[in-house]
Short mmCIF file of C-alpha atoms in Angstrom, two decimals:
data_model
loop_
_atom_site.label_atom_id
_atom_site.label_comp_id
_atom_site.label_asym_id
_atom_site.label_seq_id
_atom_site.Cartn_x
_atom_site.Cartn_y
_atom_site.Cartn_z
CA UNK A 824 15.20 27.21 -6.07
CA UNK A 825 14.65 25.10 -9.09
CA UNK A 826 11.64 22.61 -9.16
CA UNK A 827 14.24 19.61 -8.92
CA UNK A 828 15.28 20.58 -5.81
CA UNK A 829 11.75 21.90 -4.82
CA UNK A 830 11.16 18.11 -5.66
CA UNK A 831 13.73 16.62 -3.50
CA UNK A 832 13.15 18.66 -0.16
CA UNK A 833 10.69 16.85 1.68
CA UNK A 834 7.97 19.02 3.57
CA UNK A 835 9.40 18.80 7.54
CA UNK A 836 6.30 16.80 10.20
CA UNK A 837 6.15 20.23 11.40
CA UNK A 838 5.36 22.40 8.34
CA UNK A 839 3.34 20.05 6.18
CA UNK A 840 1.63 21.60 2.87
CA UNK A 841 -2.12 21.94 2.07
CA UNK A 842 -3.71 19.64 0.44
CA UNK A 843 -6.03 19.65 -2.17
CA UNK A 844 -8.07 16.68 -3.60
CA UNK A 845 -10.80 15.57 -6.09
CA UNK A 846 -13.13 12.77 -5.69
CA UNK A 847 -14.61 10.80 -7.39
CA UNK A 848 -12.36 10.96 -10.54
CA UNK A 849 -14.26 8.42 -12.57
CA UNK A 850 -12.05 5.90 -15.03
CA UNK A 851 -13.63 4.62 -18.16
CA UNK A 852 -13.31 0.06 -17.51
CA UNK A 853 -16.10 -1.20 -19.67
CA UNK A 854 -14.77 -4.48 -19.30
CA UNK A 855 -14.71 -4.29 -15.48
CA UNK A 856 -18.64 -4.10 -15.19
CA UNK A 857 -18.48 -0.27 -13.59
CA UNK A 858 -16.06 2.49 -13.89
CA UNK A 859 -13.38 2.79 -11.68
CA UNK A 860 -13.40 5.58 -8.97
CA UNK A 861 -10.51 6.94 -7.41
CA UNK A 862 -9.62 9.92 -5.13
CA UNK A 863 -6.71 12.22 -5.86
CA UNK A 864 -4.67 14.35 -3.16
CA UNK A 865 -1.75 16.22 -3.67
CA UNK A 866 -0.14 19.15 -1.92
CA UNK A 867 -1.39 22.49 -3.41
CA UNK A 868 2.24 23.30 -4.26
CA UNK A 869 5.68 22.06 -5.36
CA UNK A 870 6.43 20.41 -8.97
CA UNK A 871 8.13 17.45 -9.79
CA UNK A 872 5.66 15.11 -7.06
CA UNK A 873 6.19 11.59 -7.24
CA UNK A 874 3.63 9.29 -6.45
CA UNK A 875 2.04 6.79 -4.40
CA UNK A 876 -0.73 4.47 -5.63
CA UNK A 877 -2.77 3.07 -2.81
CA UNK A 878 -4.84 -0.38 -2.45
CA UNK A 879 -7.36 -0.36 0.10
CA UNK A 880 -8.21 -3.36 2.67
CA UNK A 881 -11.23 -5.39 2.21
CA UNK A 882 -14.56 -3.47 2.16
CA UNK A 883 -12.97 -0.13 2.26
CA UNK A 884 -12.81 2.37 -0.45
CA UNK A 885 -11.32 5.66 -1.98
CA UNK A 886 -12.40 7.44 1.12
CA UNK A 887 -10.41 5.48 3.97
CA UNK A 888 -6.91 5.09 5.21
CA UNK A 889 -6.74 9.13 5.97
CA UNK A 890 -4.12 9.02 8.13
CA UNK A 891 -1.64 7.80 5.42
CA UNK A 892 -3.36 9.36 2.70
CA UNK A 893 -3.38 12.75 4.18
CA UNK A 894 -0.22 12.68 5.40
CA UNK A 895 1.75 11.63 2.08
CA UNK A 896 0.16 14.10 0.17
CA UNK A 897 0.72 16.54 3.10
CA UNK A 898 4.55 15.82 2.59
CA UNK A 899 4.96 15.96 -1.07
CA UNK A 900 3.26 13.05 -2.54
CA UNK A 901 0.38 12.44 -5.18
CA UNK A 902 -1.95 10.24 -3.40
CA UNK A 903 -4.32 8.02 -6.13
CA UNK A 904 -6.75 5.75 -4.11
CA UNK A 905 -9.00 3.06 -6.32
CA UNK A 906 -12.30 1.96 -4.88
CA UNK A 907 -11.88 -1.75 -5.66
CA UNK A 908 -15.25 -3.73 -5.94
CA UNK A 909 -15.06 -5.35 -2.72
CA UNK A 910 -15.77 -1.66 -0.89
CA UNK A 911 -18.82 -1.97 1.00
CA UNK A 912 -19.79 1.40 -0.69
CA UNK A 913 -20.82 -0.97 -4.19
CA UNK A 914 -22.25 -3.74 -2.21
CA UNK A 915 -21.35 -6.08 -4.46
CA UNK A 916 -23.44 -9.22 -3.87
CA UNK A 917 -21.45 -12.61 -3.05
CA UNK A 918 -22.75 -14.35 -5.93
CA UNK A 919 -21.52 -11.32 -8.17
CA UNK A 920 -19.68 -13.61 -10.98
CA UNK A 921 -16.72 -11.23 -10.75
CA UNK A 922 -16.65 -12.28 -7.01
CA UNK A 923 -14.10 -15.22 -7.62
CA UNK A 924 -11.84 -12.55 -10.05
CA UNK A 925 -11.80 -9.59 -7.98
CA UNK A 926 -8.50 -10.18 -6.12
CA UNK A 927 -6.98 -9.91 -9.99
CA UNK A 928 -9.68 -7.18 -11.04
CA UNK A 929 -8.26 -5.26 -8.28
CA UNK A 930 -4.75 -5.54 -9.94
CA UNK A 931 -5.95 -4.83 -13.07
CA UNK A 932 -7.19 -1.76 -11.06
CA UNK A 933 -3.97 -0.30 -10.18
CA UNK A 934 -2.64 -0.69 -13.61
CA UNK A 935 -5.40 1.01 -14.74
CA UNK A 936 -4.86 4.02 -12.28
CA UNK A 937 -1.17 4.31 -13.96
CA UNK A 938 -2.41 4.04 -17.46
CA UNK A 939 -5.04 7.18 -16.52
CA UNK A 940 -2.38 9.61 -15.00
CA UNK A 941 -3.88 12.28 -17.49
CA UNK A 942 -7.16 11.76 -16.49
CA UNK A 943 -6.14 11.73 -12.65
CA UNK A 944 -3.76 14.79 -13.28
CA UNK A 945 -6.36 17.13 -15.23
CA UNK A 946 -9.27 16.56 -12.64
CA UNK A 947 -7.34 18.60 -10.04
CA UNK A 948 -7.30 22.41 -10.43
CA UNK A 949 -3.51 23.56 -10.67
CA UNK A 950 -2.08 20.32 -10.35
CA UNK A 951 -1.67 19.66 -14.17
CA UNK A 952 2.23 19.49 -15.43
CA UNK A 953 3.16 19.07 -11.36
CA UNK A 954 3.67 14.99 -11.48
CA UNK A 955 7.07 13.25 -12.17
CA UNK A 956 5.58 10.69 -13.64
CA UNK A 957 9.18 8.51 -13.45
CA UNK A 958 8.78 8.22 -9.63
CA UNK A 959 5.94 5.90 -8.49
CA UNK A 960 5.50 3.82 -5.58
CA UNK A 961 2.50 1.35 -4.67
CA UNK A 962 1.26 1.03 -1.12
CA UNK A 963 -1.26 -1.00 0.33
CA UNK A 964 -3.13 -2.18 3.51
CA UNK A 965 -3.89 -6.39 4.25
CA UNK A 966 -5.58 -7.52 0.77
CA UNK A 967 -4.38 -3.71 -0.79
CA UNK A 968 -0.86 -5.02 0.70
CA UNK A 969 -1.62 -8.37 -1.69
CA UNK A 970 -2.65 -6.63 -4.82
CA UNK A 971 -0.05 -3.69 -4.48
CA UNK A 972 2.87 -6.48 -4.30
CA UNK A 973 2.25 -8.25 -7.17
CA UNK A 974 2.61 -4.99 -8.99
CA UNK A 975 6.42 -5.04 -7.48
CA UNK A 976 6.81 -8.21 -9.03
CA UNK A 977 5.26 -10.76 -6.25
CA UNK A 978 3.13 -14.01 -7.98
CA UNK A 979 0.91 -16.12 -6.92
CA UNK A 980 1.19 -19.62 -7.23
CA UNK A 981 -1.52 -22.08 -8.94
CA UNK A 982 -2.80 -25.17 -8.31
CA UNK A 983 0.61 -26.91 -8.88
CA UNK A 984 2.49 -24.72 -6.77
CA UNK A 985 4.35 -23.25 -9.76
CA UNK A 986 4.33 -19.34 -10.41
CA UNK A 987 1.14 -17.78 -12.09
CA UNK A 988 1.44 -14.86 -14.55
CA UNK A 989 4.06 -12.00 -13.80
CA UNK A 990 2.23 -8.37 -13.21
CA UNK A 991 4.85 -6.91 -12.40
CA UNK A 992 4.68 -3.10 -13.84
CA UNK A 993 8.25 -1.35 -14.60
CA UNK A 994 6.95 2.17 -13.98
CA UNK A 995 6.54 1.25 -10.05
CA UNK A 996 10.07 1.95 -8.46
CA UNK A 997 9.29 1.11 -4.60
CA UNK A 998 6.64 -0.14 -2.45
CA UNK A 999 4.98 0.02 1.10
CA UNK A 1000 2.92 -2.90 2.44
CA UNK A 1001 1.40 -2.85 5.45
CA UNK A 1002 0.13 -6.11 6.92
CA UNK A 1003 0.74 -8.33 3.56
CA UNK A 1004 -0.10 -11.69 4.37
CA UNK A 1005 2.42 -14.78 4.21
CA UNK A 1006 2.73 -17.66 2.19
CA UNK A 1007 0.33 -19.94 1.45
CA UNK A 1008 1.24 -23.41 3.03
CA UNK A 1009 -0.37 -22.53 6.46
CA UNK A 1010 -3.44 -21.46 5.21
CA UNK A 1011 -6.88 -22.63 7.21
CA UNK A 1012 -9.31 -25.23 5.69
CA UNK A 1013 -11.75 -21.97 5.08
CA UNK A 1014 -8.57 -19.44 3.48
CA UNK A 1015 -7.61 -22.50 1.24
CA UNK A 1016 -11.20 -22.94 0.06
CA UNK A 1017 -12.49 -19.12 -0.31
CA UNK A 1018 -8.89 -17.23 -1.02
CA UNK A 1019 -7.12 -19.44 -3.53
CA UNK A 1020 -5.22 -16.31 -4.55
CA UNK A 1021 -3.18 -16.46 -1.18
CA UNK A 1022 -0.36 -18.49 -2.39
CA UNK A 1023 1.81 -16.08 -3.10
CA UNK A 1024 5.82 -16.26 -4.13
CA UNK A 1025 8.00 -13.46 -3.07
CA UNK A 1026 11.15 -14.16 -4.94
CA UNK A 1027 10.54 -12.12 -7.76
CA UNK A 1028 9.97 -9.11 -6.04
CA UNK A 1029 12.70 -7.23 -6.31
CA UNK A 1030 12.38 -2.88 -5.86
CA UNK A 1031 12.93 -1.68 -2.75
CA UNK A 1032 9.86 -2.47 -0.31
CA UNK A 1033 8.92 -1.53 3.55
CA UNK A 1034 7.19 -4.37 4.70
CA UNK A 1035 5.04 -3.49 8.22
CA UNK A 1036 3.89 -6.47 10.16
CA UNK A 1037 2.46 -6.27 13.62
CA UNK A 1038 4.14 -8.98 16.36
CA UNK A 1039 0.60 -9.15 17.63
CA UNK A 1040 -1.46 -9.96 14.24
CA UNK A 1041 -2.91 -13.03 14.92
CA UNK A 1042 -5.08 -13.75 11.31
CA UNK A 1043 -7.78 -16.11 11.01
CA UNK A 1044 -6.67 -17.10 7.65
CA UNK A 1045 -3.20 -18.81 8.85
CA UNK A 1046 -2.52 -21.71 11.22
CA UNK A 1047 0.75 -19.46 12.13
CA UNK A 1048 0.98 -16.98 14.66
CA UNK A 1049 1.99 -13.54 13.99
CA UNK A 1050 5.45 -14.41 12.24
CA UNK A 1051 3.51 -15.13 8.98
CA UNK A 1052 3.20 -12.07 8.09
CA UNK A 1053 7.14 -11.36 7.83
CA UNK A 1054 7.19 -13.90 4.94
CA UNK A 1055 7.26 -11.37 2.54
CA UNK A 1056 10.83 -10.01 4.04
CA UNK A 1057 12.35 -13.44 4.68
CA UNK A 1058 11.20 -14.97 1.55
CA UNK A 1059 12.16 -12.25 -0.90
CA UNK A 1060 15.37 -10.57 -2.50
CA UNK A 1061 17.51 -7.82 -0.84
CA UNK A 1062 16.49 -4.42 -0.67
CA UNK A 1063 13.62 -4.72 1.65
CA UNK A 1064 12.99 -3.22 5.20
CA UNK A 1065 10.88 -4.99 7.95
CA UNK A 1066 9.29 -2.86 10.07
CA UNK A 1067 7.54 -5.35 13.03
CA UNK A 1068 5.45 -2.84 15.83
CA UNK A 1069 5.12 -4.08 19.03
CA UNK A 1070 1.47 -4.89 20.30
CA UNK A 1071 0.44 -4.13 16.96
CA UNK A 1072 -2.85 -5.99 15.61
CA UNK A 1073 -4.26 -6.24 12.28
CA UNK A 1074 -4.89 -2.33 11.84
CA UNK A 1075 -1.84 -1.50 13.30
CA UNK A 1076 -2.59 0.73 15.68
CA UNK A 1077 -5.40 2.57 13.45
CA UNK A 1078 -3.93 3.19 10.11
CA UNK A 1079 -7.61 2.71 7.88
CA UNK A 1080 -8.77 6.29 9.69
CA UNK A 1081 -9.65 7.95 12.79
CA UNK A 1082 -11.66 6.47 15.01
CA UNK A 1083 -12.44 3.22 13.50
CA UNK A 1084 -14.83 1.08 15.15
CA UNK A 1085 -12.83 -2.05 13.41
CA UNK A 1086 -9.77 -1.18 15.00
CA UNK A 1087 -8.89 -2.86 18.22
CA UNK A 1088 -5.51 -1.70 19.16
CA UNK A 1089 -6.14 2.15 18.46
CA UNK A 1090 -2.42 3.56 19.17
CA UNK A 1091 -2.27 7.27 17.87
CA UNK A 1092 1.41 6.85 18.29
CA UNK A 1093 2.06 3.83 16.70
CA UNK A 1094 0.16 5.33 13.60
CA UNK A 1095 2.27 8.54 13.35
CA UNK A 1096 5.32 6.07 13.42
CA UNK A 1097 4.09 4.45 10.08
CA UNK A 1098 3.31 7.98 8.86
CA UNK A 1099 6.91 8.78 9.58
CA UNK A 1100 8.61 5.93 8.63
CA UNK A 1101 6.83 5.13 5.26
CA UNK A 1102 7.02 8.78 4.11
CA UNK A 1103 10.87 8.66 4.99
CA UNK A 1104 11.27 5.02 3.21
CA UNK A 1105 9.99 6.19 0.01
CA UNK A 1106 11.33 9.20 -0.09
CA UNK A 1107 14.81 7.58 -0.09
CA UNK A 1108 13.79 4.48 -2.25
CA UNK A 1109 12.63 7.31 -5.28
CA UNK A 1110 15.40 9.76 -4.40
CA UNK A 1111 18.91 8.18 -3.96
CA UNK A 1112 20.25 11.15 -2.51
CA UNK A 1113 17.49 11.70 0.14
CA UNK A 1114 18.85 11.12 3.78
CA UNK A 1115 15.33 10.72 5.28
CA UNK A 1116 15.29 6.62 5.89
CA UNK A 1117 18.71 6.86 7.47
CA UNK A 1118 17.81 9.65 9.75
CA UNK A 1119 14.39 7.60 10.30
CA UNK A 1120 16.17 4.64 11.42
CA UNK A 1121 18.88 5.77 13.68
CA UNK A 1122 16.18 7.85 15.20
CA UNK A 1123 14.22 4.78 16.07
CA UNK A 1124 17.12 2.71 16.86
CA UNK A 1125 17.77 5.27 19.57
CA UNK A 1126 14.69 5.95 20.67
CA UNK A 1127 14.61 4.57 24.77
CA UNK A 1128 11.24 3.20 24.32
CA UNK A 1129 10.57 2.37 20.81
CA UNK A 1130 7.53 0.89 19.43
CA UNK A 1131 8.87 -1.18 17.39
CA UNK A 1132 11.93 -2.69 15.69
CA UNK A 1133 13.66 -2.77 12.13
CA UNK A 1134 15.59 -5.05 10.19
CA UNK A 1135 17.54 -4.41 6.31
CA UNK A 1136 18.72 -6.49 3.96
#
């Protein structure tokens, strides 16, 4: 079998590869105040992998979101997780003058992942020459969710209400993003104040994106209910997914790892859904040919008690 095709078989949920990964891989940013850390995990074989760049939630770092990260790379995928410099593990102080930056520092981060691919690649033993570096998708979790969109070509709006800068980056083909907040005319007194960077516009985001938005994510940061966070399906171009789970909070049923105090709705099988159903997205949003989404979503669709519902356009 040739490493194409090697490439374009996707590891089954019941024979998933080992993984191996390095951590910290340290990136040079002397204009970022401290380098930038970042785990990599990929399986230990296969060539051709395609990639995933992930964008943590607030406070959380390289280290979380195992249940995703694990199994991606278990299934075929380079994994590259940034610590952005709102982790708890920096303890960045408040009055840190990046503070006010950081939601575009963390942008700047994920661009700065792609740009170190050699870096990334050679820190791994065996895994040099195994990346196909022309299939990349970004992921992300809540504020990761934010900063991994605008990378698919989302902006965010200033003071006037008209678009800021594009950051789009052409070398990301797809995207995941799980829990990405809505637009920014429902914001609370305290959101509009402290997260100025919420404002987003989603008509410019146009690859193929799996948006995941729980029907009972009730955020503290929007006057809406729930609903807001499907803004980013309603209020962008076609080729997006919308994935809404049912009872499904904030963490979605666990997703930033096992056991997590901070997660309130722990659902073990709500969480193997994403893993299934994100894995299966961007496998078919990188590989045209793959069958996985479709056989993903008429599984679902005929499931007699499913935990959630999807909708394409």
């Amino acid at each position: 079998m040739s490493p194409s095709s090697l490439a374009s078989t996707p590891k089954s949920a019941d024979s998933p590869a080992t993984v191996i990964s390095a951590q910290p891989v340290v990136l040079s940013a002397p204009d970022r105040g401290q380098d930038l850390q970042v785990r990599v995990s990929a399986p230990a074989t296969g060539d051709n992998l395609p990639i995933i760049v992930f964008s943590h939630g607030f406070g959380w770092s390289m280290n979380g979101y195992a249940p995703l990260a694990d199994y991606w790379a278990a299934h075929g995928f380079v994994v590259l997780q940034p610590t952005h410099l709102d982790s708890r593990t920096l303890g960045l102080p408040a009055d840190d003058p990046r503070t006010p930056r950081i939601w575009r520092i963390r942008i700047e981060d994920l661009t700065r992942v792609l740009d170190g691919l050699d870096v990334l690649e050679a820190a791994v033993r065996g895994l040099a020459g195994r990346i196909d570096r022309g299939r990349i998708a970004v992921a992300g979790h809540s504020w990761g969710a934010q900063t991994a969109s605008t990378l698919l070509g989302a902006r965010v709006l200033d003071s006037d209400g008209l678009p800021g800068e594009d950051l789009s980056d052409p070398r990301v083909k797809a995207g995941v993003l799980l829990a990405l907040t809505g637009l920014g005319d429902d914001l609370t007194p305290f959101a509009a104040e402290h997260f100025p960077f919420l404002k987003p516009s989603f008509d410019t985001m146009t690859p193929p994106a799996l948006i995941v938005a729980g029907d009972n994510d009730q955020s503290h940061l929007s006057t809406r209910g729930p609903d807001w966070f499907t803004d980013p399906y309603t209020h962008s171009p076609a080729n997006k997914s919308l994935l809404t789970l049912f009872g499904a909070e904030h963490s979605l049923g666990g997703i930033p790892g096992y056991e997590v105090a901070e997660t309130t709705d722990e659902n073990p099988a709500r969480v193997t859904l994403i893993q299934h159903l994100t894995f299966a997205f961007l496998r078919s949003a990188l590989y045209p040919d793959d069958t996985s989404w479709k056989a993903a979503v008429t599984a679902l669709e005929e499931d007699p008690n499913p935990l959630g519902s999807l909708r394409s356009k």
